[in-house]
Coordinates of C-alpha atoms in Angstrom, one line a residue:
M144 CA 0.0 0.0 -0.1
G145 CA 1.2 3.5 -0.8
T146 CA 1.6 6.2 1.7
V147 CA 0.9 10.0 1.3
T148 CA 3.2 12.4 3.1
P149 CA 2.4 16.2 3.4
T150 CA 5.3 18.4 3.0
P151 CA 7.0 20.6 3.9
V152 CA 4.9 21.5 6.9
P153 CA 2.5 18.7 7.9
D154 CA -1.1 19.7 9.0
N155 CA -0.9 23.3 8.0
I156 CA -1.7 25.2 4.9
G157 CA -2.8 28.3 6.9
L158 CA -1.1 31.7 6.9
I159 CA -3.0 34.9 6.2
L160 CA -5.2 34.6 3.2
A161 CA -7.4 37.0 1.5
P162 CA -10.7 35.8 -0.1
G163 CA -9.9 34.3 -3.5
E164 CA -6.2 33.9 -2.7
V165 CA -4.5 30.6 -3.4
R166 CA -1.9 28.7 -1.4
H167 CA 0.0 25.5 -2.4
Q168 CA 0.3 22.3 -0.5
S169 CA 2.8 19.7 -1.5
V170 CA 2.3 15.9 -0.8
V171 CA 4.4 12.9 -1.9
I172 CA 2.8 9.5 -2.9
D173 CA 5.6 7.0 -2.5
K174 CA 3.8 4.4 -4.8
F175 CA 1.4 5.6 -7.3
P176 CA -1.7 3.2 -7.3
A177 CA -2.2 0.8 -10.1
A178 CA -5.8 1.3 -10.4
G179 CA -8.3 4.1 -10.1
P180 CA -7.8 7.8 -9.7
V181 CA -6.3 9.7 -6.8
T182 CA -8.9 12.1 -5.5
V183 CA -8.1 15.3 -3.8
R184 CA -10.9 17.1 -2.0
V185 CA -11.8 19.5 0.8
D186 CA -14.0 18.2 3.6
G187 CA -15.4 19.8 6.8
G188 CA -14.7 23.3 5.8
G189 CA -18.0 24.1 4.2
S190 CA -17.4 26.6 1.4
A191 CA -14.3 28.0 3.0
F192 CA -11.8 26.2 0.7
A193 CA -11.7 24.7 -2.7
V194 CA -9.1 22.7 -4.6
T195 CA -8.4 24.5 -7.9
G196 CA -5.4 22.7 -9.4
I197 CA -2.8 19.9 -9.2
S198 CA 0.6 19.7 -10.6
A199 CA 2.5 16.4 -10.7
Y200 CA 6.3 15.8 -10.6
Q201 CA 7.6 12.2 -10.7
G202 CA 10.9 10.7 -9.5
I203 CA 11.3 13.2 -6.6
R204 CA 14.2 12.3 -4.4
R205 CA 14.2 15.2 -2.0
E206 CA 11.8 17.6 -0.2
F207 CA 10.9 20.9 -1.8
T208 CA 11.1 24.1 0.2
E209 CA 8.0 26.3 0.3
E210 CA 9.9 28.8 -1.9
E211 CA 10.6 26.1 -4.5
I212 CA 7.0 25.0 -4.4
L213 CA 5.8 28.5 -5.2
E214 CA 8.2 28.7 -8.0
L215 CA 7.3 25.4 -9.7
P216 CA 6.0 25.6 -13.3
P217 CA 2.4 26.2 -14.0
F218 CA 0.1 23.2 -14.2
P219 CA 0.7 21.3 -17.5
P220 CA -2.3 21.4 -19.8
S221 CA -2.7 17.6 -19.6
I222 CA -3.4 17.6 -15.9
R223 CA -7.1 17.5 -15.1
E224 CA -7.7 20.8 -13.4
S225 CA -11.5 21.3 -13.6
A226 CA -12.9 20.8 -10.1
R227 CA -16.1 18.9 -9.6
S228 CA -19.1 20.8 -8.0
N229 CA -18.0 19.5 -4.6
G230 CA -14.5 20.8 -5.0
E231 CA -12.9 17.5 -5.9
I232 CA -10.1 17.0 -8.5
E233 CA -9.2 13.6 -9.8
Y234 CA -5.7 12.7 -10.8
T235 CA -5.1 9.5 -12.7
E236 CA -2.1 7.6 -13.8
S237 CA -2.8 8.6 -17.4
A238 CA -1.9 12.2 -16.5
V239 CA 1.7 13.2 -17.2
G240 CA 4.0 15.4 -15.0
D241 CA 5.9 16.9 -17.9
G242 CA 3.3 16.6 -20.6
S243 CA 5.2 13.9 -22.6
A244 CA 5.3 10.6 -20.7
P245 CA 2.8 8.7 -18.5
V246 CA 3.4 8.3 -14.8
P247 CA 4.7 4.8 -14.2
V248 CA 2.6 2.7 -11.8
G249 CA 4.3 2.4 -8.4
A250 CA 6.6 5.4 -9.0
R251 CA 7.3 8.0 -6.4
Q252 CA 5.0 11.0 -7.2
R253 CA 4.8 14.5 -5.9
L254 CA 1.6 16.4 -6.2
V255 CA 1.4 20.2 -5.7
I256 CA -2.2 21.1 -4.8
A257 CA -3.6 24.6 -5.2
V258 CA -6.1 25.5 -2.5
R259 CA -8.2 28.6 -2.7
V260 CA -9.7 30.5 0.2
N261 CA -13.4 31.3 -0.6
G262 CA -13.7 33.8 2.2
A263 CA -16.2 32.1 4.4
A264 CA -15.2 32.0 8.0
A265 CA -16.6 30.4 11.1
P266 CA -19.5 32.4 12.7
G267 CA -18.2 35.1 15.0
T268 CA -14.6 34.6 14.0
D269 CA -12.2 35.5 11.1
E270 CA -10.9 31.9 10.9
A271 CA -11.6 29.2 8.3
T272 CA -10.8 25.5 8.9
G273 CA -11.1 22.3 7.0
Q274 CA -9.3 19.2 5.8
L275 CA -7.6 18.4 2.5
I276 CA -8.2 14.7 1.8
I277 CA -6.1 12.7 -0.6
E278 CA -7.4 9.2 -1.3
G279 CA -7.4 6.5 -3.9
P280 CA -7.0 2.7 -4.4
A281 CA -4.5 1.3 -1.9
I282 CA -3.8 4.8 -0.5
G283 CA -4.7 6.4 2.8
P284 CA -6.9 8.2 3.0
A285 CA -4.4 10.9 4.1
T286 CA -5.5 14.4 5.5
V287 CA -3.9 17.7 5.8
Q288 CA -5.5 20.2 8.1
L289 CA -6.4 23.5 6.5
Y290 CA -6.5 26.8 8.4
A291 CA -6.7 30.4 7.3
L292 CA -7.3 33.7 9.0
V293 CA -9.5 35.2 6.4
A294 CA -8.4 38.9 6.2
D295 CA -7.6 41.5 3.5
L296 CA -6.8 45.1 3.2
T297 CA -6.5 47.5 0.3
V298 CA -3.9 50.1 0.0
E299 CA -4.2 53.0 -2.4
L300 CA -2.4 56.1 -3.4
P301 CA -4.9 58.7 -4.7
A302 CA -2.0 60.3 -6.5
G303 CA 0.0 57.6 -8.1
T304 CA 2.9 60.0 -8.9
V305 CA 4.9 62.4 -6.7
S306 CA 7.4 65.1 -7.5
V307 CA 10.2 65.8 -5.0
R308 CA 13.2 68.0 -5.1
R309 CA 16.7 67.0 -4.4
G310 CA 17.3 67.2 -0.7
R311 CA 13.8 68.1 0.0
E312 CA 10.7 66.3 1.0
T313 CA 7.0 66.4 -0.2
A314 CA 3.9 64.9 1.3
I315 CA 1.7 62.3 -0.3
L316 CA -1.5 60.6 0.9
A317 CA -2.2 56.9 1.2
R318 CA -5.3 55.0 2.5
A319 CA -5.6 51.6 3.9
T320 CA -9.0 50.0 4.2
S321 CA -9.8 46.8 6.1
L322 CA -11.9 44.5 3.9
A323 CA -12.0 41.4 6.2
G324 CA -10.4 40.2 9.4
P325 CA -9.6 41.9 12.6
G326 CA -8.1 45.3 13.1
T327 CA -4.4 45.3 12.4
E328 CA -1.3 47.3 12.4
V329 CA -0.3 48.4 8.9
R330 CA 3.2 49.4 8.0
L331 CA 4.0 51.4 4.9
A332 CA 7.5 52.1 3.4
L333 CA 8.8 53.1 0.0
T334 CA 10.9 50.4 -1.8
D335 CA 12.9 49.9 -4.9
H336 CA 15.6 52.7 -4.8
N337 CA 18.1 54.3 -2.5
H338 CA 17.7 57.8 -4.1
W339 CA 14.5 58.5 -2.1
S340 CA 12.8 57.3 1.0
I341 CA 9.5 57.4 2.9
P342 CA 10.1 57.0 6.6
L343 CA 8.3 53.8 7.9
T344 CA 4.8 54.8 8.9
V345 CA 2.7 52.6 11.2
Q346 CA -1.0 52.8 11.9
T347 CA -3.7 50.6 13.3
V348 CA -6.6 50.0 10.9
P349 CA -9.8 48.8 12.8
R350 CA -12.1 46.2 11.3
G351 CA -14.0 47.6 8.4
S352 CA -12.6 51.1 8.5
T353 CA -10.2 53.2 6.4
A354 CA -7.1 54.9 7.9
T355 CA -5.3 57.8 6.2
F356 CA -1.5 57.8 6.1
D357 CA 0.3 61.1 5.7
L358 CA 3.6 60.0 4.1
T359 CA 6.7 62.1 3.4
V360 CA 8.9 61.3 0.4
R361 CA 12.5 62.7 0.7
A362 CA 15.0 62.7 -2.2
V363 CA 18.7 62.6 -1.4
Q364 CA 20.9 65.3 -2.8
D365 CA 22.4 63.3 -5.7
A366 CA 19.2 61.6 -6.8
P367 CA 19.1 61.3 -10.5
M368 CA 16.7 63.8 -12.0
G369 CA 13.9 62.4 -14.1
T370 CA 10.9 60.2 -13.6
W371 CA 11.4 56.7 -12.1
P372 CA 9.2 53.8 -11.1
A373 CA 8.9 52.8 -7.5
S374 CA 6.5 51.0 -5.2
L375 CA 5.0 51.4 -1.8
S376 CA 5.3 48.3 0.3
A377 CA 2.5 47.6 2.8
T378 CA 2.7 44.8 5.4
A379 CA 0.1 43.7 8.0
F380 CA -0.8 40.8 10.2
D381 CA 2.7 40.5 11.8
G382 CA 4.3 40.6 8.3
L383 CA 2.4 37.7 6.8
W384 CA 0.3 40.0 4.6
L385 CA 2.2 41.9 1.9
R386 CA 1.1 44.1 -0.9
T387 CA 2.9 46.6 -3.1
V388 CA 1.4 49.7 -4.8
P389 CA 3.0 51.2 -7.8
L390 CA 4.3 54.7 -7.5
T391 CA 6.1 57.1 -9.9
V392 CA 8.7 59.3 -8.5
T393 CA 9.9 62.4 -10.4
I394 CA 13.1 64.0 -9.1
Q395 CA 13.5 67.7 -9.7
P396 CA 16.4 70.2 -8.9
A397 CA 16.9 71.2 -5.3
L398 CA 15.4 74.7 -5.7
S399 CA 12.4 75.5 -7.8
D400 CA 12.6 77.9 -10.7
A401 CA 10.7 80.5 -8.6
E402 CA 13.2 80.3 -5.8
E403 CA 16.2 80.4 -8.2
N404 CA 14.7 83.4 -10.0
F405 CA 13.9 85.2 -6.7
I406 CA 17.5 84.8 -5.5
R407 CA 18.9 85.9 -8.8
S408 CA 16.6 88.9 -9.0
T409 CA 17.4 89.9 -5.4
I410 CA 21.2 89.8 -6.1
T411 CA 21.2 91.4 -9.5
T412 CA 18.9 94.2 -8.5
F413 CA 21.3 95.0 -5.7
M414 CA 24.2 94.9 -8.2
T415 CA 22.4 97.1 -10.7
N416 CA 21.4 99.7 -8.0
H417 CA 25.0 100.0 -7.0
S418 CA 26.8 99.6 -10.4
L419 CA 28.5 96.4 -9.3
P420 CA 29.7 94.3 -12.4
G421 CA 30.0 91.0 -10.6
G422 CA 29.4 89.1 -7.4
S423 CA 29.4 85.7 -5.8
V424 CA 27.4 84.3 -2.8
A425 CA 27.3 81.1 -0.7
L426 CA 24.9 80.0 1.9
T427 CA 25.0 77.2 4.5
Q428 CA 22.3 75.8 6.8
N429 CA 23.4 73.9 9.9
G430 CA 26.8 73.3 8.5
R431 CA 25.8 72.2 5.0
L432 CA 26.5 74.3 1.9
V433 CA 23.1 74.5 0.2
Y434 CA 23.5 77.3 -2.3
A435 CA 26.4 78.9 -4.2
R436 CA 26.1 81.0 -7.3
G437 CA 28.1 83.6 -9.3
F438 CA 26.5 86.7 -10.9
G439 CA 27.6 89.1 -13.5
T440 CA 31.0 89.5 -15.0
A441 CA 34.4 88.8 -13.4
D442 CA 36.2 91.1 -16.0
P443 CA 34.1 93.7 -17.8
A444 CA 36.9 93.9 -20.4
T445 CA 36.4 90.3 -21.5
G446 CA 32.9 89.6 -20.3
D447 CA 33.9 86.5 -18.5
A448 CA 31.1 85.4 -16.2
V449 CA 31.6 85.1 -12.5
T450 CA 31.7 81.5 -11.2
T451 CA 31.7 80.1 -7.7
T452 CA 35.5 79.5 -8.0
H453 CA 36.5 83.2 -8.6
L454 CA 38.6 84.9 -5.9
F455 CA 37.6 88.3 -4.6
R456 CA 39.2 90.7 -2.2
V457 CA 37.2 90.5 1.1
A458 CA 38.6 93.7 2.8
S459 CA 37.7 93.8 6.5
V460 CA 36.1 90.4 6.4
S461 CA 39.8 89.5 7.0
K462 CA 39.4 90.5 10.7
P463 CA 37.4 87.5 11.8
I464 CA 40.0 85.3 10.2
T465 CA 42.7 87.0 12.2
A466 CA 40.7 86.8 15.4
V467 CA 40.1 83.1 15.0
T468 CA 43.9 82.6 14.4
V469 CA 44.6 84.5 17.7
F470 CA 42.2 82.3 19.6
R471 CA 43.8 79.2 18.0
L472 CA 47.1 80.3 19.6
I473 CA 45.3 80.9 22.8
D474 CA 43.9 77.4 22.8
Q475 CA 47.3 76.0 22.2
G476 CA 48.7 77.9 25.1
T477 CA 51.1 80.3 23.2
L478 CA 49.2 83.5 23.6
N479 CA 46.9 85.2 26.1
L480 CA 44.4 88.0 25.8
T481 CA 46.1 89.9 28.6
D482 CA 49.5 89.7 27.0
K483 CA 51.1 93.1 26.5
V484 CA 52.1 94.1 22.9
F485 CA 54.9 96.5 23.5
G486 CA 57.7 97.1 25.9
T487 CA 60.2 94.9 27.6
S488 CA 57.5 92.5 28.8
G489 CA 55.4 92.7 25.5
I490 CA 55.3 90.2 22.7
L491 CA 56.8 92.7 20.2
G492 CA 59.3 94.0 22.9
T493 CA 61.1 97.2 21.8
T494 CA 61.5 96.1 18.1
Y495 CA 59.5 99.1 16.8
G496 CA 59.7 102.8 17.5
S497 CA 61.6 104.4 20.3
A498 CA 61.2 103.2 23.9
P499 CA 59.9 104.0 26.4
Y500 CA 56.4 104.0 25.0
G501 CA 54.5 105.6 27.8
T502 CA 50.9 104.3 28.2
K503 CA 51.3 102.5 24.8
D504 CA 53.0 99.7 26.7
Q505 CA 49.7 99.0 28.4
I506 CA 48.0 97.9 25.1
T507 CA 47.0 94.2 25.2
V508 CA 46.1 91.6 22.6
Q509 CA 42.4 91.9 23.8
H510 CA 42.6 95.7 23.2
L511 CA 43.6 95.2 19.6
L512 CA 40.9 92.6 19.0
E513 CA 38.2 94.8 20.5
H514 CA 39.4 98.2 18.8
T515 CA 40.1 99.6 22.2
S516 CA 43.9 100.2 22.0
G517 CA 43.5 104.0 22.6
W518 CA 44.3 105.1 19.1
S519 CA 41.4 106.7 17.2
K520 CA 40.0 105.9 13.9
A521 CA 41.1 109.4 12.7
Q522 CA 44.7 108.3 13.4
D523 CA 44.4 105.0 11.3
P524 CA 47.4 105.0 8.9
M525 CA 46.5 102.0 6.8
F526 CA 45.2 104.0 3.8
A527 CA 48.0 106.6 4.0
H528 CA 51.8 106.6 4.0
L529 CA 51.8 104.3 1.1
D530 CA 55.7 104.5 1.0
K531 CA 56.0 102.8 4.3
D532 CA 56.0 99.1 5.0
Q533 CA 54.2 97.5 8.0
G534 CA 57.3 97.9 10.3
E535 CA 57.7 101.6 9.3
L536 CA 54.0 102.3 9.9
I537 CA 54.4 100.8 13.5
D538 CA 57.5 103.0 14.1
Y539 CA 55.5 106.0 13.0
M540 CA 52.5 105.2 15.2
L541 CA 54.6 104.6 18.3
D542 CA 56.8 107.7 17.8
H543 CA 54.3 110.2 16.3
E544 CA 50.8 109.4 17.3
D545 CA 49.7 109.7 21.0
L546 CA 46.9 107.7 22.3
A547 CA 43.5 109.5 22.2
T548 CA 42.2 107.5 25.2
T549 CA 43.3 105.1 27.9
P550 CA 43.8 101.5 26.5
G551 CA 40.6 99.4 27.1
A552 CA 38.3 102.4 27.8
T553 CA 36.9 103.4 24.5
Y554 CA 35.9 101.5 21.3
D555 CA 37.2 103.2 18.1
Y556 CA 37.4 101.0 15.0
L557 CA 41.0 100.9 13.9
N558 CA 42.5 98.8 11.0
F559 CA 46.0 99.5 12.4
G560 CA 45.2 97.4 15.5
Y561 CA 44.8 94.3 13.3
C562 CA 47.9 95.1 11.5
L563 CA 49.6 94.8 14.9
L564 CA 47.8 91.5 15.6
G565 CA 49.4 90.2 12.3
R566 CA 52.8 91.0 13.7
V567 CA 51.9 89.4 17.1
I568 CA 50.9 86.2 15.3
E569 CA 54.2 86.3 13.3
Q570 CA 56.2 86.7 16.5
V571 CA 54.4 83.9 18.4
T572 CA 54.5 81.4 15.6
G573 CA 57.8 82.2 13.9
L574 CA 55.9 82.2 10.6
S575 CA 54.7 84.8 8.2
Y576 CA 51.2 86.0 8.9
A577 CA 49.7 84.3 5.9
E578 CA 51.5 81.0 6.6
A579 CA 50.4 81.0 10.3
V580 CA 46.8 81.6 9.3
R581 CA 47.1 78.8 6.6
Q582 CA 48.5 76.3 9.1
H583 CA 46.4 77.2 12.1
V584 CA 43.0 78.0 10.5
L585 CA 42.6 77.5 6.8
L586 CA 43.9 74.0 6.4
P587 CA 42.1 72.7 9.5
C588 CA 38.9 74.0 7.8
G589 CA 39.8 72.4 4.5
I590 CA 40.6 75.6 2.6
H591 CA 43.4 75.6 0.1
D592 CA 42.9 78.6 -2.1
M593 CA 43.0 81.8 -0.1
H594 CA 45.8 84.3 -0.5
I595 CA 46.9 87.8 0.5
A596 CA 45.9 90.2 -2.2
G597 CA 48.4 91.9 -4.6
D598 CA 48.5 95.7 -5.0
T599 CA 48.2 95.9 -8.8
L600 CA 46.3 94.4 -11.7
A601 CA 49.5 92.5 -12.7
D602 CA 49.5 90.9 -9.2
R603 CA 46.2 89.2 -9.7
Q604 CA 46.0 85.5 -8.6
P605 CA 44.8 83.0 -11.1
N606 CA 41.0 83.1 -11.3
E607 CA 40.8 86.4 -9.4
V608 CA 38.3 88.9 -10.6
V609 CA 39.2 92.3 -11.9
Y610 CA 38.2 95.2 -9.6
V611 CA 36.3 98.1 -11.1
K612 CA 36.8 101.7 -10.0
Q613 CA 33.8 104.0 -9.3
T614 CA 35.5 106.8 -7.5
Y615 CA 38.5 105.3 -5.8
D616 CA 41.0 103.3 -7.9
P617 CA 41.3 99.7 -6.5
Y618 CA 44.8 99.5 -7.7
T619 CA 46.5 102.5 -6.1
F620 CA 46.6 101.5 -2.4
R621 CA 48.7 98.8 -0.7
A622 CA 46.3 95.9 -0.3
S623 CA 49.1 93.5 0.4
R624 CA 50.1 95.7 3.4
M625 CA 46.6 95.3 4.9
D626 CA 47.1 91.5 5.3
A627 CA 45.7 90.9 8.8
H628 CA 43.0 93.6 8.7
G629 CA 41.8 93.6 5.1
G630 CA 44.2 91.7 2.8
W631 CA 42.6 88.3 2.1
I632 CA 41.2 87.2 -1.2
A633 CA 38.7 84.2 -1.2
R634 CA 35.7 82.7 -2.8
P635 CA 32.4 82.7 -0.8
T636 CA 32.3 78.9 -0.5
D637 CA 35.6 79.0 1.4
L638 CA 34.4 81.9 3.6
V639 CA 31.3 79.9 4.6
R640 CA 33.6 76.8 5.0
F641 CA 35.5 78.9 7.5
L642 CA 32.2 79.8 9.2
V643 CA 31.0 76.3 9.6
H644 CA 34.1 75.4 11.5
V645 CA 33.5 78.2 14.1
D646 CA 29.7 78.0 14.4
G647 CA 29.4 76.0 17.5
L648 CA 27.2 73.5 15.7
P649 CA 27.7 69.7 15.9
R650 CA 27.8 68.8 12.2
R651 CA 31.3 69.8 11.6
P652 CA 34.2 70.0 14.2
D653 CA 34.9 73.5 15.4
I654 CA 38.5 74.5 15.4
L655 CA 38.1 76.6 18.6
A656 CA 37.4 75.3 22.2
P657 CA 33.9 76.2 23.2
T658 CA 35.3 78.6 25.9
S659 CA 37.4 80.4 23.4
R660 CA 34.4 80.8 21.0
T661 CA 32.3 82.2 23.8
T662 CA 35.0 84.7 24.7
M663 CA 35.6 85.6 21.0
T664 CA 31.9 86.5 20.5
T665 CA 31.3 88.3 23.8
P666 CA 30.9 92.1 23.1
T667 CA 33.5 94.5 24.6
S668 CA 32.7 96.1 27.9
A669 CA 34.1 99.4 26.5
V670 CA 31.8 102.1 25.1
D671 CA 32.2 104.3 22.1
A672 CA 32.9 108.1 22.1
S673 CA 29.1 108.7 22.6
G674 CA 28.9 106.4 25.6
S675 CA 27.0 103.7 23.8
A676 CA 27.8 100.0 23.7
P677 CA 29.3 99.2 20.2
D678 CA 28.2 95.5 20.0
Y679 CA 31.6 94.6 18.7
A680 CA 33.3 91.5 20.2
K681 CA 36.7 90.3 19.2
G682 CA 36.8 90.4 15.4
W683 CA 33.0 90.1 15.1
D684 CA 30.1 92.3 15.2
V685 CA 27.3 91.0 17.3
G686 CA 23.7 91.7 16.3
P687 CA 20.8 92.1 18.8
A688 CA 19.5 88.6 17.9
G689 CA 23.0 87.1 18.6
N690 CA 23.9 87.0 14.9
L691 CA 27.7 87.3 14.1
Y692 CA 28.8 89.2 11.1
H693 CA 31.4 91.4 9.6
T694 CA 31.4 93.7 6.6
G695 CA 34.3 94.9 4.5
D696 CA 34.8 97.4 1.7
F697 CA 37.3 99.7 0.0
G698 CA 37.6 100.9 -3.6
G699 CA 36.7 98.1 -5.9
T700 CA 35.4 95.7 -3.2
A701 CA 32.3 95.0 -1.1
A702 CA 32.0 92.0 1.1
E703 CA 30.0 90.5 4.1
I704 CA 29.9 87.4 6.2
I705 CA 27.0 86.5 8.5
L706 CA 26.6 83.6 11.0
T707 CA 23.1 83.7 12.3
A708 CA 21.9 82.3 15.6
G709 CA 19.6 80.0 13.7
G710 CA 22.5 78.1 11.9
I711 CA 22.6 80.1 8.6
G712 CA 26.1 81.0 7.2
W713 CA 26.3 83.6 4.5
A714 CA 29.1 85.1 2.4
A715 CA 28.7 87.7 -0.4
V716 CA 31.5 89.5 -2.3
F717 CA 31.5 92.0 -5.2
N718 CA 34.1 93.5 -7.5
S719 CA 33.2 97.1 -7.1
R720 CA 31.8 99.5 -4.5
N721 CA 29.3 102.4 -4.7
D722 CA 31.6 105.1 -3.4
T723 CA 29.1 107.9 -3.8
Q724 CA 26.3 106.2 -1.9
L725 CA 28.5 104.0 0.4
K726 CA 26.1 103.9 3.4
L727 CA 23.2 103.0 1.2
M728 CA 25.1 100.2 -0.4
Q729 CA 26.3 98.9 3.0
T730 CA 22.7 98.9 4.2
D731 CA 21.5 97.1 1.1
L732 CA 24.3 94.6 1.2
D733 CA 23.4 93.7 4.8
Q734 CA 19.8 93.2 3.8
L735 CA 20.5 90.7 1.0
L736 CA 20.4 87.6 3.2
W737 CA 17.4 88.6 5.2
T738 CA 15.4 89.3 2.0
I739 CA 16.2 85.9 0.7
L740 CA 15.5 84.1 4.0
G741 CA 12.2 85.9 4.2
T742 CA 11.1 84.2 1.0
I743 CA 13.0 80.8 1.4
P744 CA 13.3 80.0 5.1
N745 CA 13.8 76.3 4.5
W746 CA 16.5 74.9 2.3
P747 CA 17.1 71.5 0.8
D748 CA 18.8 68.8 2.8
I749 CA 21.8 68.8 0.6
D750 CA 25.6 69.5 1.1
L751 CA 27.4 70.9 -1.7
F752 CA 30.8 71.1 0.1

């Protein structure tokens, strides 16, 4: 007598099944009977189950896995597949497993039986039970217990397509409806690609109801632009129920045309209003470079367009760079704010001028950083005495210009003070000012293409813009002599790269200790000549909302950097200056960032560094 063995899992064809869904049960008949058909039928399950097909495979020497069963070929046409009215199917020895040869009597035979769930469950439950009976001459009968949790859901996307910008997110709506079965937890996630994602969303869908899912699709910054197929994966009933819903994802540029046009209009209107031929800007958010563009012409004589790689003079934007260098040396223990600058106990000693220096030997590093040295702005020599080098200027100031106020008492903006800080840095490090800044600040920030400006057109660096005269000739003063207070040339992307390494935010490592950064950005306690607080710290202006910034301009140049309390970094540079309406230009320059942020407060989650 032959035996029938259910495989791979005896006594179970269950799982979660939707009405009309089909599962496969495999059985092995070790000796196919010599007479009469083998009958496969459902018993005891009412109308819950029906046998819908059989596929036969002979000469089986091993067990199939469930995955292999599901991947078996379709039922051959010669197999009898039409169920009788009672749900039976007969399988005879005349049927063939491969459509070409009869099954030998007594051979080992595998039957793969297709069982459909009709959807009827026991009263008061969501469960259907029954028996799959396999019988024939000299066989069994053998039974396989049938069980199913009759349950189903539908998941739909009212909008089957979604457009999302690089580094940004957009919302889409999905609905899940319980058609049968108990309430269940439904989990939705986007599949098929690593260029976009929908965070896993989980919701419970009660019996017979519909739940709405608010999904967010986010595209990564380098997602390929175009339209791409994807799918939404929905799972429920502890992962046993799975459906996918097709979705089309269209990837667009990070900024919309309207946003790009607004920024361009804002910048170019400013340039037109102040006769500035070219400019370049860069913006960061929370340590990420999210925008950088060039505008106008780098050289009006050739018409070359400004790119983000062009270098510009940055004038007094150099002062924060010098200040950070000082605090780097403080962090390293080679300099202190209270260190005297002149005299036998000073860093520069008696190298310059004629000692004794009187009260000038009370000037400290902090006084120079805060513009409280005692010399007045009216005494500033940096745009005069063009025949003198830096050392000769220091000699002149020590020997011929008395202090206007007591050191530390009065704030009075003085470029010469930062010229002195450049010499302090050189003395402490044993390096030139430019090389000390490069080693201690620029390279740790990942900056490799900043330089001290030349004086003439012939001294231009490769890829440096041409500066355009309005009233004052940009090539008639000693820009190189201004090194520590106004001599750097840079591109905006490197200026904001500098900012994100001193911003106190966690995304990129700061190059200053937190205590040094706090000290550097704390306003001076001195007052200006009118008795008002100047809101100037040590190399940085401090706005009322805690924003740090510094502007810079001279003939042929206008520049500004801003580091907001909200994590925005900004750098803007231009290759001319409105000399006849300087205050208006400075005000308009300072408003550029705030105008742009007023329209575009949220920026794409990209990083162009």
